[in-house]
PDB file of C-alpha atoms in Angstrom:
ATOM      1  CA  ASP F  22      11.684   5.154  27.056  1.00 68.00           C
ATOM      2  CA  VAL F  23      12.431   4.979  22.575  1.00 65.00           C
ATOM      3  CA  LYS F  24      12.982   8.762  22.036  1.00 91.00           C
ATOM      4  CA  VAL F  25      12.270   9.953  17.993  1.00 96.00           C
ATOM      5  CA  THR F  26      13.275  13.417  17.788  1.00 96.00           C
ATOM      6  CA  GLN F  27      12.041  15.353  14.902  1.00 96.00           C
ATOM      7  CA  SER F  28      13.504  19.310  14.974  1.00 88.00           C
ATOM      8  CA  SER F  29      12.177  20.785  12.750  1.00 90.00           C
ATOM      9  CA  ARG F  30       7.725  21.120  13.839  1.00 93.00           C
ATOM     10  CA  TYR F  31       6.756  23.331  11.628  1.00 96.00           C
ATOM     11  CA  LEU F  32       8.458  24.781   8.266  1.00 96.00           C
ATOM     12  CA  VAL F  33       7.517  26.909   5.484  1.00 97.00           C
ATOM     13  CA  LYS F  34       9.087  26.962   2.444  1.00 97.00           C
ATOM     14  CA  ARG F  35       9.372  28.614  -1.446  1.00 97.00           C
ATOM     15  CA  THR F  36       8.937  26.790  -4.301  1.00 97.00           C
ATOM     16  CA  GLY F  37      12.476  25.359  -5.745  1.00 97.00           C
ATOM     17  CA  GLU F  38      13.871  25.475  -2.116  1.00 97.00           C
ATOM     18  CA  LYS F  39      15.628  23.205  -0.583  1.00 97.00           C
ATOM     19  CA  VAL F  40      14.958  21.264   2.088  1.00 97.00           C
ATOM     20  CA  PHE F  41      15.462  19.611   5.034  1.00 97.00           C
ATOM     21  CA  LEU F  42      14.164  17.204   7.392  1.00 97.00           C
ATOM     22  CA  GLU F  43      15.969  15.725  10.589  1.00 97.00           C
ATOM     23  CA  CYS F  44      15.337  12.464  12.302  1.00 97.00           C
ATOM     24  CA  VAL F  45      17.659  11.298  15.314  1.00 97.00           C
ATOM     25  CA  GLN F  46      16.381   8.214  17.530  1.00 96.00           C
ATOM     26  CA  ASP F  47      18.178   7.116  21.063  1.00 95.00           C
ATOM     27  CA  MET F  48      17.475   3.505  21.289  1.00 90.00           C
ATOM     28  CA  ASP F  49      19.932   1.910  18.167  1.00 91.00           C
ATOM     29  CA  HIS F  50      17.932   0.686  16.161  1.00 90.00           C
ATOM     30  CA  GLU F  51      18.546  -0.582  12.583  1.00 90.00           C
ATOM     31  CA  ASN F  52      15.382   0.730  10.393  1.00 91.00           C
ATOM     32  CA  MET F  53      14.024   4.670   9.863  1.00 94.00           C
ATOM     33  CA  PHE F  54      11.780   5.555   8.386  1.00 95.00           C
ATOM     34  CA  TRP F  55      10.410   8.520   6.324  1.00 97.00           C
ATOM     35  CA  TYR F  56       6.458   8.069   6.059  1.00 96.00           C
ATOM     36  CA  ARG F  57       4.643  11.128   4.773  1.00 97.00           C
ATOM     37  CA  GLN F  58       0.848  11.893   6.210  1.00 97.00           C
ATOM     38  CA  ASP F  59      -2.072  12.985   3.742  1.00 95.00           C
ATOM     39  CA  PRO F  60      -5.693  13.132   4.834  1.00 90.00           C
ATOM     40  CA  GLY F  61      -7.798  10.248   3.423  1.00 89.00           C
ATOM     41  CA  LEU F  62      -4.103   8.801   2.367  1.00 91.00           C
ATOM     42  CA  GLY F  63      -2.721   7.381   5.583  1.00 92.00           C
ATOM     43  CA  LEU F  64       0.824   6.970   6.040  1.00 94.00           C
ATOM     44  CA  ARG F  65       3.275   6.419   2.873  1.00 94.00           C
ATOM     45  CA  LEU F  66       6.368   5.287   3.287  1.00 92.00           C
ATOM     46  CA  ILE F  67       9.249   7.461   1.585  1.00 96.00           C
ATOM     47  CA  TYR F  68      12.457   5.825   2.265  1.00 95.00           C
ATOM     48  CA  PHE F  69      13.887   3.869   5.051  1.00 92.00           C
ATOM     49  CA  SER F  70      17.468   3.108   6.028  1.00 93.00           C
ATOM     50  CA  TYR F  71      17.864  -0.524   7.491  1.00 90.00           C
ATOM     51  CA  ASP F  72      22.318   0.894   8.039  1.00 89.00           C
ATOM     52  CA  VAL F  73      23.898   3.216   8.270  1.00 92.00           C
ATOM     53  CA  LYS F  74      25.029   4.986   4.166  1.00 88.00           C
ATOM     54  CA  MET F  75      21.988   1.973   3.399  1.00 90.00           C
ATOM     55  CA  LYS F  76      19.132   3.270   1.797  1.00 93.00           C
ATOM     56  CA  GLU F  77      15.832   1.445  -0.359  1.00 91.00           C
ATOM     57  CA  LYS F  78      13.073   3.031  -1.945  1.00 93.00           C
ATOM     58  CA  GLY F  79       9.373   3.462  -0.439  1.00 91.00           C
ATOM     59  CA  ASP F  80       5.978   3.781  -2.261  1.00 89.00           C
ATOM     60  CA  ILE F  81       6.823   7.669  -3.087  1.00 95.00           C
ATOM     61  CA  PRO F  82      10.232   8.534  -3.443  1.00 97.00           C
ATOM     62  CA  GLU F  83       9.887  10.833  -6.521  1.00 96.00           C
ATOM     63  CA  GLY F  84      10.868  13.974  -5.552  1.00 96.00           C
ATOM     64  CA  TYR F  85      12.751  13.212  -2.076  1.00 98.00           C
ATOM     65  CA  SER F  86      16.330  11.384  -0.967  1.00 97.00           C
ATOM     66  CA  VAL F  87      17.823  10.443   2.032  1.00 97.00           C
ATOM     67  CA  SER F  88      20.699   9.925   3.952  1.00 97.00           C
ATOM     68  CA  ARG F  89      22.410   8.138   6.730  1.00 96.00           C
ATOM     69  CA  GLU F  90      25.559   8.772   8.206  1.00 95.00           C
ATOM     70  CA  LYS F  91      25.340   7.760  11.533  1.00 96.00           C
ATOM     71  CA  LYS F  92      22.893   4.913  12.885  1.00 95.00           C
ATOM     72  CA  GLU F  93      20.857   7.632  14.758  1.00 96.00           C
ATOM     73  CA  ARG F  94      19.968   9.858  12.448  1.00 97.00           C
ATOM     74  CA  PHE F  95      18.476   9.803   8.439  1.00 97.00           C
ATOM     75  CA  SER F  96      17.588  12.714   7.260  1.00 97.00           C
ATOM     76  CA  LEU F  97      15.176  13.593   4.372  1.00 98.00           C
ATOM     77  CA  ILE F  98      16.291  16.223   1.474  1.00 98.00           C
ATOM     78  CA  LEU F  99      13.799  18.090  -0.968  1.00 97.00           C
ATOM     79  CA  GLU F 100      16.062  19.148  -3.617  1.00 94.00           C
ATOM     80  CA  SER F 101      13.459  20.783  -5.033  1.00 97.00           C
ATOM     81  CA  ALA F 102      10.192  21.845  -3.189  1.00 97.00           C
ATOM     82  CA  SER F 103       7.157  22.075  -5.075  1.00 97.00           C
ATOM     83  CA  THR F 104       3.687  22.979  -3.712  1.00 97.00           C
ATOM     84  CA  ASN F 105       2.558  19.099  -3.710  1.00 97.00           C
ATOM     85  CA  GLN F 106       5.028  18.195  -1.359  1.00 98.00           C
ATOM     86  CA  THR F 107       3.253  20.101   1.755  1.00 98.00           C
ATOM     87  CA  SER F 108       2.636  17.974   4.126  1.00 97.00           C
ATOM     88  CA  MET F 109       2.975  15.816   7.325  1.00 97.00           C
ATOM     89  CA  TYR F 110       6.072  14.255   7.829  1.00 98.00           C
ATOM     90  CA  LEU F 111       7.035  11.349   9.977  1.00 98.00           C
ATOM     91  CA  CYS F 112      10.230   9.581  10.843  1.00 97.00           C
ATOM     92  CA  ALA F 113      10.254   6.471  12.735  1.00 95.00           C
ATOM     93  CA  SER F 114      13.054   3.588  13.340  1.00 93.00           C
ATOM     94  CA  ASN F 115      12.366  -0.335  14.924  1.00 89.00           C
ATOM     95  CA  SER F 116      14.824  -2.563  15.660  1.00 84.00           C
ATOM     96  CA  GLY F 117      15.462  -4.943  12.809  1.00 69.00           C
ATOM     97  CA  GLY F 118      16.185  -8.301  15.372  1.00 63.00           C
ATOM     98  CA  SER F 119      15.089 -11.245  15.413  1.00 57.00           C
ATOM     99  CA  GLY F 120      12.727 -11.756  18.493  1.00 56.00           C
ATOM    100  CA  THR F 121      11.567  -8.223  18.248  1.00 60.00           C
ATOM    101  CA  THR F 122       7.978  -6.998  18.041  1.00 63.00           C
ATOM    102  CA  GLY F 123       8.655  -4.949  14.654  1.00 72.00           C
ATOM    103  CA  GLU F 124       7.099  -2.083  16.745  1.00 84.00           C
ATOM    104  CA  LEU F 125       7.781   1.228  14.858  1.00 90.00           C
ATOM    105  CA  PHE F 126       7.855   4.113  16.509  1.00 93.00           C
ATOM    106  CA  PHE F 127       7.408   7.240  15.658  1.00 96.00           C
ATOM    107  CA  GLY F 128       8.313  11.055  16.181  1.00 96.00           C
ATOM    108  CA  GLU F 129       6.121  13.662  16.209  1.00 96.00           C
ATOM    109  CA  GLY F 130       6.290  14.785  12.856  1.00 96.00           C
ATOM    110  CA  SER F 131       7.099  17.785  10.588  1.00 97.00           C
ATOM    111  CA  ARG F 132       4.498  20.012   9.198  1.00 97.00           C
ATOM    112  CA  LEU F 133       5.954  21.341   5.970  1.00 97.00           C
ATOM    113  CA  THR F 134       3.949  23.738   3.655  1.00 97.00           C
ATOM    114  CA  VAL F 135       5.634  24.667   0.293  1.00 97.00           C
ATOM    115  CA  LEU F 136       4.354  28.675  -1.015  1.00 96.00           C
TER     116      LEU F 136
ATOM    117  CA  GLN I   4      -3.178   1.465  -5.203  1.00 52.00           C
ATOM    118  CA  GLN I   5      -4.405   0.782  -1.853  1.00 61.00           C
ATOM    119  CA  GLN I   6      -3.301  -2.567  -0.862  1.00 87.00           C
ATOM    120  CA  VAL I   7      -5.129  -1.747   2.604  1.00 94.00           C
ATOM    121  CA  LYS I   8      -8.797  -1.008   2.702  1.00 95.00           C
ATOM    122  CA  GLN I   9      -9.860   1.098   5.635  1.00 96.00           C
ATOM    123  CA  SER I  10     -13.478   2.158   6.679  1.00 96.00           C
ATOM    124  CA  PRO I  11     -15.502   4.453   8.219  1.00 97.00           C
ATOM    125  CA  GLN I  12     -13.364   7.604   7.219  1.00 96.00           C
ATOM    126  CA  SER I  13     -14.853   9.209   9.989  1.00 97.00           C
ATOM    127  CA  LEU I  14     -16.594   7.701  13.382  1.00 97.00           C
ATOM    128  CA  ILE I  15     -18.679   9.443  16.119  1.00 98.00           C
ATOM    129  CA  VAL I  16     -19.788   6.848  19.374  1.00 98.00           C
ATOM    130  CA  GLN I  17     -21.263   8.195  22.545  1.00 98.00           C
ATOM    131  CA  LYS I  18     -18.878   7.450  26.478  1.00 97.00           C
ATOM    132  CA  GLY I  19     -19.768   4.388  26.904  1.00 97.00           C
ATOM    133  CA  GLY I  20     -20.254   2.497  23.865  1.00 97.00           C
ATOM    134  CA  ILE I  21     -18.814   0.319  20.757  1.00 98.00           C
ATOM    135  CA  SER I  22     -16.406   1.816  18.081  1.00 98.00           C
ATOM    136  CA  ILE I  23     -15.486  -0.231  15.664  1.00 98.00           C
ATOM    137  CA  ILE I  24     -13.370  -0.266  12.579  1.00 98.00           C
ATOM    138  CA  ASN I  25     -12.901  -2.609   9.899  1.00 98.00           C
ATOM    139  CA  CYS I  26      -9.883  -3.047   7.848  1.00 98.00           C
ATOM    140  CA  ALA I  27      -9.554  -5.164   4.358  1.00 97.00           C
ATOM    141  CA  TYR I  28      -6.498  -6.521   2.621  1.00 95.00           C
ATOM    142  CA  GLU I  29      -5.577  -8.323  -0.927  1.00 92.00           C
ATOM    143  CA  ASN I  30      -2.593  -9.930  -0.658  1.00 90.00           C
ATOM    144  CA  THR I  31      -2.422 -12.801   1.537  1.00 89.00           C
ATOM    145  CA  ALA I  32       0.458 -13.394   1.998  1.00 87.00           C
ATOM    146  CA  PHE I  33       0.925 -10.316   4.527  1.00 88.00           C
ATOM    147  CA  ASP I  34       1.633 -12.021   8.091  1.00 85.00           C
ATOM    148  CA  TYR I  35       1.258  -9.170  10.456  1.00 88.00           C
ATOM    149  CA  PHE I  36      -1.666  -7.161  11.276  1.00 92.00           C
ATOM    150  CA  PRO I  37      -0.986  -4.064  13.892  1.00 93.00           C
ATOM    151  CA  TRP I  38      -3.021  -1.136  14.571  1.00 96.00           C
ATOM    152  CA  TYR I  39      -1.935   2.463  15.502  1.00 97.00           C
ATOM    153  CA  GLN I  40      -3.321   5.305  17.498  1.00 98.00           C
ATOM    154  CA  GLN I  41      -2.564   8.746  17.131  1.00 97.00           C
ATOM    155  CA  PHE I  42      -3.154  12.088  19.317  1.00 97.00           C
ATOM    156  CA  PRO I  43      -3.174  15.385  17.471  1.00 94.00           C
ATOM    157  CA  GLY I  44       0.090  16.606  17.282  1.00 91.00           C
ATOM    158  CA  LYS I  45       1.920  13.522  18.186  1.00 94.00           C
ATOM    159  CA  GLY I  46       2.979  10.668  15.922  1.00 95.00           C
ATOM    160  CA  PRO I  47       1.105   7.352  15.458  1.00 96.00           C
ATOM    161  CA  ALA I  48       2.079   5.117  18.694  1.00 96.00           C
ATOM    162  CA  LEU I  49       1.362   1.194  18.573  1.00 94.00           C
ATOM    163  CA  LEU I  50      -2.022  -0.294  20.057  1.00 96.00           C
ATOM    164  CA  ILE I  51      -1.893  -3.841  19.390  1.00 95.00           C
ATOM    165  CA  ALA I  52      -1.550  -6.176  16.538  1.00 92.00           C
ATOM    166  CA  ILE I  53      -2.458  -9.563  15.552  1.00 92.00           C
ATOM    167  CA  ARG I  54      -1.219 -12.726  13.292  1.00 88.00           C
ATOM    168  CA  PRO I  55      -3.417 -14.710  11.002  1.00 86.00           C
ATOM    169  CA  ASP I  56      -2.870 -18.178  12.683  1.00 89.00           C
ATOM    170  CA  VAL I  57      -5.173 -16.315  15.355  1.00 91.00           C
ATOM    171  CA  SER I  58      -8.995 -14.944  15.453  1.00 93.00           C
ATOM    172  CA  GLU I  59      -8.786 -12.836  18.002  1.00 95.00           C
ATOM    173  CA  LYS I  60      -6.787 -10.215  20.314  1.00 95.00           C
ATOM    174  CA  LYS I  61      -7.764  -9.026  23.815  1.00 96.00           C
ATOM    175  CA  GLU I  62      -6.110  -6.326  25.386  1.00 95.00           C
ATOM    176  CA  GLY I  63      -8.211  -4.429  27.580  1.00 96.00           C
ATOM    177  CA  ARG I  64     -10.829  -2.562  25.960  1.00 97.00           C
ATOM    178  CA  PHE I  65      -9.356  -2.950  22.494  1.00 97.00           C
ATOM    179  CA  THR I  66      -9.582  -6.237  20.829  1.00 97.00           C
ATOM    180  CA  ILE I  67      -8.492  -7.286  17.025  1.00 96.00           C
ATOM    181  CA  SER I  68     -10.952  -9.718  15.116  1.00 95.00           C
ATOM    182  CA  PHE I  69      -9.698 -11.117  11.975  1.00 95.00           C
ATOM    183  CA  ASN I  70     -11.591 -12.982   9.706  1.00 94.00           C
ATOM    184  CA  LYS I  71      -8.846 -14.781   7.397  1.00 92.00           C
ATOM    185  CA  SER I  72     -10.882 -16.345   4.501  1.00 93.00           C
ATOM    186  CA  ALA I  73     -12.659 -12.713   4.592  1.00 94.00           C
ATOM    187  CA  LYS I  74      -9.284 -11.495   3.857  1.00 94.00           C
ATOM    188  CA  GLN I  75     -10.533  -9.205   6.658  1.00 96.00           C
ATOM    189  CA  PHE I  76      -9.077  -7.515  10.048  1.00 97.00           C
ATOM    190  CA  SER I  77     -11.526  -4.948  12.303  1.00 98.00           C
ATOM    191  CA  LEU I  78     -10.851  -2.972  15.863  1.00 98.00           C
ATOM    192  CA  HIS I  79     -13.582  -3.345  18.781  1.00 98.00           C
ATOM    193  CA  ILE I  80     -12.744  -0.241  21.535  1.00 98.00           C
ATOM    194  CA  MET I  81     -14.945  -1.095  24.595  1.00 98.00           C
ATOM    195  CA  ASP I  82     -16.916   1.018  26.484  1.00 98.00           C
ATOM    196  CA  SER I  83     -15.257   4.195  24.355  1.00 98.00           C
ATOM    197  CA  GLN I  84     -13.816   6.917  26.178  1.00 97.00           C
ATOM    198  CA  PRO I  85     -13.811  10.743  25.078  1.00 97.00           C
ATOM    199  CA  GLY I  86     -10.035   9.931  25.548  1.00 97.00           C
ATOM    200  CA  ASP I  87     -10.071   7.285  23.060  1.00 98.00           C
ATOM    201  CA  SER I  88     -10.475  10.260  20.380  1.00 98.00           C
ATOM    202  CA  ALA I  89      -7.437   9.536  17.962  1.00 98.00           C
ATOM    203  CA  THR I  90      -6.709   8.556  14.356  1.00 97.00           C
ATOM    204  CA  TYR I  91      -6.485   4.916  14.200  1.00 98.00           C
ATOM    205  CA  PHE I  92      -4.498   3.166  11.461  1.00 97.00           C
ATOM    206  CA  CYS I  93      -4.650  -0.584  10.096  1.00 96.00           C
ATOM    207  CA  ALA I  94      -1.747  -1.750   8.816  1.00 94.00           C
ATOM    208  CA  ALA I  95      -0.047  -4.673   7.068  1.00 92.00           C
ATOM    209  CA  THR I  96       3.533  -6.543   6.268  1.00 85.00           C
ATOM    210  CA  ILE I  97       4.589  -9.078   4.984  1.00 75.00           C
ATOM    211  CA  GLY I  98       7.626 -11.407   6.110  1.00 63.00           C
ATOM    212  CA  GLY I  99       9.273  -8.938   8.564  1.00 63.00           C
ATOM    213  CA  TYR I 100       8.596  -5.085   9.574  1.00 60.00           C
ATOM    214  CA  ASN I 101      10.454  -2.947   6.816  1.00 67.00           C
ATOM    215  CA  LYS I 102       7.352  -1.943   4.651  1.00 76.00           C
ATOM    216  CA  LEU I 103       3.908  -2.004   6.383  1.00 86.00           C
ATOM    217  CA  ILE I 104       1.253  -0.715   4.110  1.00 89.00           C
ATOM    218  CA  PHE I 105      -1.090   1.377   6.394  1.00 92.00           C
ATOM    219  CA  GLY I 106      -4.888   1.782   5.879  1.00 94.00           C
ATOM    220  CA  ALA I 107      -6.237   4.979   5.099  1.00 95.00           C
ATOM    221  CA  GLY I 108      -6.635   6.010   9.162  1.00 96.00           C
ATOM    222  CA  THR I 109     -10.351   6.685  10.964  1.00 97.00           C
ATOM    223  CA  ARG I 110     -11.145   9.638  13.165  1.00 97.00           C
ATOM    224  CA  LEU I 111     -12.720   8.620  15.999  1.00 98.00           C
ATOM    225  CA  ALA I 112     -14.804  10.807  18.127  1.00 98.00           C
ATOM    226  CA  VAL I 113     -16.207  10.030  21.559  1.00 97.00           C
ATOM    227  CA  HIS I 114     -18.866  12.234  23.439  1.00 96.00           C
ATOM    228  CA  PRO I 115     -19.461  12.616  26.445  1.00 92.00           C
TER     229      PRO I 115
END
């Protein structure tokens, strides 16, 4: 089974703190994604990466950055957390190869509260 | 700007009934329409998906109906069960799987 592991399920941080959210996948997937989930807004793409050291902005990248130094690991960084970044963060991965279904495999989420 | 509009926001169905969730899209270039199911405390998981060259796809009790001319697609859950209680997201994408656009989600509660 594909497993996407988000190391922190619950975090409470203060405004202005730097926050790291870590994600690891074990299926050698090329693509990795960070989404933000808010009630009534669905899932919104923050950043994605299709290869090591490569990244592309999603729909809401402002206030976030990412790092992908190894194929299996994708980190989301909040340089200076703000209260409007309180949310559920979901990491996902999939295989970008031809003949695949494109199915996204999600982690269980990291719920971040910024005070 | 919400490119995929999903309704209703919440839905209550009695056990054995039919649950229907609707989605509408604007971009006619979308070519892949998946539905994801999310249980509390878990990440979403792919439930069923359709491409616009077919009008219907059925997998067990779950059916996607697709109306290309109306730019709408819907999920039907037949014989709904309490175990189907979850949040459902429709989505759409163009030419690959890297930028899925998700709907806002529907919270389904199936009462026994």
